[in-house]
mmCIF file of C-alpha atoms in Angstrom:
data_model
loop_
_atom_site.group_PDB
_atom_site.id
_atom_site.type_symbol
_atom_site.label_atom_id
_atom_site.label_comp_id
_atom_site.label_asym_id
_atom_site.label_seq_id
_atom_site.Cartn_x
_atom_site.Cartn_y
_atom_site.Cartn_z
ATOM 1 C CA MET A 553 -46.213 5.671 -18.802
ATOM 2 C CA GLY A 554 -44.555 8.996 -17.448
ATOM 3 C CA SER A 555 -40.966 9.636 -16.427
ATOM 4 C CA PRO A 556 -38.688 7.133 -14.606
ATOM 5 C CA LYS A 557 -38.695 6.951 -11.087
ATOM 6 C CA PHE A 558 -35.730 8.526 -9.283
ATOM 7 C CA ARG A 559 -34.220 5.418 -8.393
ATOM 8 C CA TYR A 560 -33.442 4.098 -11.244
ATOM 9 C CA VAL A 561 -31.981 7.039 -12.670
ATOM 10 C CA VAL A 562 -30.018 7.106 -9.536
ATOM 11 C CA PHE A 563 -28.941 3.392 -9.884
ATOM 12 C CA VAL A 564 -28.209 4.357 -13.950
ATOM 13 C CA MET A 565 -26.134 7.012 -12.938
ATOM 14 C CA ALA A 566 -24.028 5.197 -10.079
ATOM 15 C CA ILE A 567 -23.308 1.980 -12.635
ATOM 16 C CA ALA A 568 -22.363 4.787 -15.271
ATOM 17 C CA THR A 569 -19.958 6.273 -12.117
ATOM 18 C CA VAL A 570 -18.195 3.141 -11.534
ATOM 19 C CA PHE A 571 -17.780 1.978 -15.221
ATOM 20 C CA PHE A 572 -15.866 5.160 -16.086
ATOM 21 C CA GLU A 573 -14.047 5.006 -12.945
ATOM 22 C CA GLN A 574 -12.832 1.706 -13.749
ATOM 23 C CA VAL A 575 -12.052 2.739 -17.237
ATOM 24 C CA SER A 576 -10.167 5.693 -15.830
ATOM 25 C CA ARG A 577 -8.424 3.324 -13.074
ATOM 26 C CA PHE A 578 -7.127 1.045 -15.733
ATOM 27 C CA GLY A 579 -6.660 3.037 -18.591
ATOM 28 C CA THR A 580 -4.184 5.508 -16.845
ATOM 29 C CA PRO A 581 -1.379 3.255 -16.625
ATOM 30 C CA ILE A 582 -2.132 2.504 -20.561
ATOM 31 C CA ALA A 583 -1.800 5.911 -21.689
ATOM 32 C CA ILE A 584 1.294 6.942 -19.628
ATOM 33 C CA ILE A 585 3.378 3.859 -21.079
ATOM 34 C CA ASN A 586 1.966 3.917 -24.357
ATOM 35 C CA GLY A 587 1.049 7.391 -25.381
ATOM 36 C CA MET A 588 3.499 9.393 -23.171
ATOM 37 C CA VAL A 589 6.812 7.721 -24.132
ATOM 38 C CA LYS A 590 9.334 7.819 -26.638
ATOM 39 C CA GLN A 591 9.662 4.499 -28.275
ATOM 40 C CA ASN A 592 12.762 5.563 -30.101
ATOM 41 C CA CYS A 593 14.236 8.778 -28.776
ATOM 42 C CA SER A 594 16.602 9.358 -31.405
ATOM 43 C CA ASP A 595 13.368 9.796 -33.217
ATOM 44 C CA PRO A 596 12.535 12.906 -34.425
ATOM 45 C CA ASN A 597 8.607 12.105 -35.424
ATOM 46 C CA ASP A 598 8.113 9.831 -32.916
ATOM 47 C CA ASP A 599 4.765 11.434 -30.627
ATOM 48 C CA GLY A 600 5.905 10.508 -27.176
ATOM 49 C CA GLU A 601 6.528 13.423 -24.872
ATOM 50 C CA TYR A 602 9.152 11.565 -22.877
ATOM 51 C CA CYS A 603 12.128 9.876 -23.047
ATOM 52 C CA TRP A 604 11.994 7.383 -20.412
ATOM 53 C CA SER A 605 13.877 4.383 -19.376
ATOM 54 C CA GLU A 606 11.874 0.521 -18.516
ATOM 55 C CA GLN A 607 13.076 1.418 -15.300
ATOM 56 C CA THR A 608 11.622 5.051 -14.521
ATOM 57 C CA GLN A 609 8.494 3.619 -16.331
ATOM 58 C CA ALA A 610 8.236 0.526 -13.943
ATOM 59 C CA ALA A 611 8.967 2.892 -10.937
ATOM 60 C CA LEU A 612 5.816 5.201 -12.446
ATOM 61 C CA ILE A 613 3.566 2.626 -12.618
ATOM 62 C CA GLY A 614 4.398 1.324 -9.291
ATOM 63 C CA ALA A 615 3.541 4.739 -7.771
ATOM 64 C CA PHE A 616 0.167 4.425 -8.992
ATOM 65 C CA PHE A 617 -0.287 0.759 -7.716
ATOM 66 C CA TYR A 618 0.580 1.982 -4.525
ATOM 67 C CA GLY A 619 -1.506 4.802 -4.088
ATOM 68 C CA TYR A 620 -4.164 2.617 -4.927
ATOM 69 C CA MET A 621 -3.014 0.361 -2.382
ATOM 70 C CA PHE A 622 -2.650 2.867 0.278
ATOM 71 C CA GLN A 623 -6.548 3.429 0.109
ATOM 72 C CA PHE A 624 -6.965 0.187 2.078
ATOM 73 C CA ILE A 625 -5.199 1.672 4.670
ATOM 74 C CA ILE A 626 -6.621 4.988 5.220
ATOM 75 C CA VAL A 627 -10.211 3.037 4.576
ATOM 76 C CA GLU A 628 -9.103 0.907 7.770
ATOM 77 C CA LEU A 629 -8.131 3.753 9.924
ATOM 78 C CA ALA A 630 -11.424 5.542 9.446
ATOM 79 C CA ALA A 631 -13.645 2.166 10.108
ATOM 80 C CA LYS A 632 -11.363 2.298 13.448
ATOM 81 C CA MET A 633 -11.297 5.897 14.143
ATOM 82 C CA GLY A 634 -13.966 7.371 12.584
ATOM 83 C CA PHE A 635 -13.983 9.289 9.628
ATOM 84 C CA THR A 636 -13.459 13.284 11.030
ATOM 85 C CA ASN A 637 -10.258 12.162 12.900
ATOM 86 C CA THR A 638 -8.708 10.532 9.933
ATOM 87 C CA VAL A 639 -8.685 13.695 7.976
ATOM 88 C CA ARG A 640 -7.615 15.671 10.921
ATOM 89 C CA ILE A 641 -4.853 13.185 11.117
ATOM 90 C CA SER A 642 -4.273 12.851 7.204
ATOM 91 C CA LEU A 643 -4.172 16.807 6.964
ATOM 92 C CA LEU A 644 -2.259 16.901 10.191
ATOM 93 C CA ILE A 645 0.679 14.670 8.460
ATOM 94 C CA SER A 646 0.251 16.806 5.411
ATOM 95 C CA GLY A 647 0.985 19.829 6.459
ATOM 96 C CA LYS A 648 3.840 18.977 8.543
ATOM 97 C CA ARG A 649 5.346 17.233 5.573
ATOM 98 C CA ASN A 650 4.863 20.259 3.374
ATOM 99 C CA ASN A 651 6.760 22.115 6.289
ATOM 100 C CA ILE A 652 9.708 19.560 5.757
ATOM 101 C CA ILE A 653 9.911 20.047 2.140
ATOM 102 C CA ASP A 654 9.714 23.748 2.058
#
């Protein structure tokens, strides 16, 4: 039968990429909350790394969510202004923001 056609290999790789991207997208908030946070801050045997309040945990998950929502705005800008102009503007904003912070 021979080796599989190139398009089938690319198709399987694309499906695997989308699958693993979705797993990492939805697994990150769960790992932040369940794996990194101490459930009992006074217990030295607790495996968690951080002692965050529920409000801090909610802020982290919210920031993660708004980061994904912000990408829709960037996609719309790229569709209207073009990819190159969008990258130029984002680099300009990022550079100015870094100058202000430093």
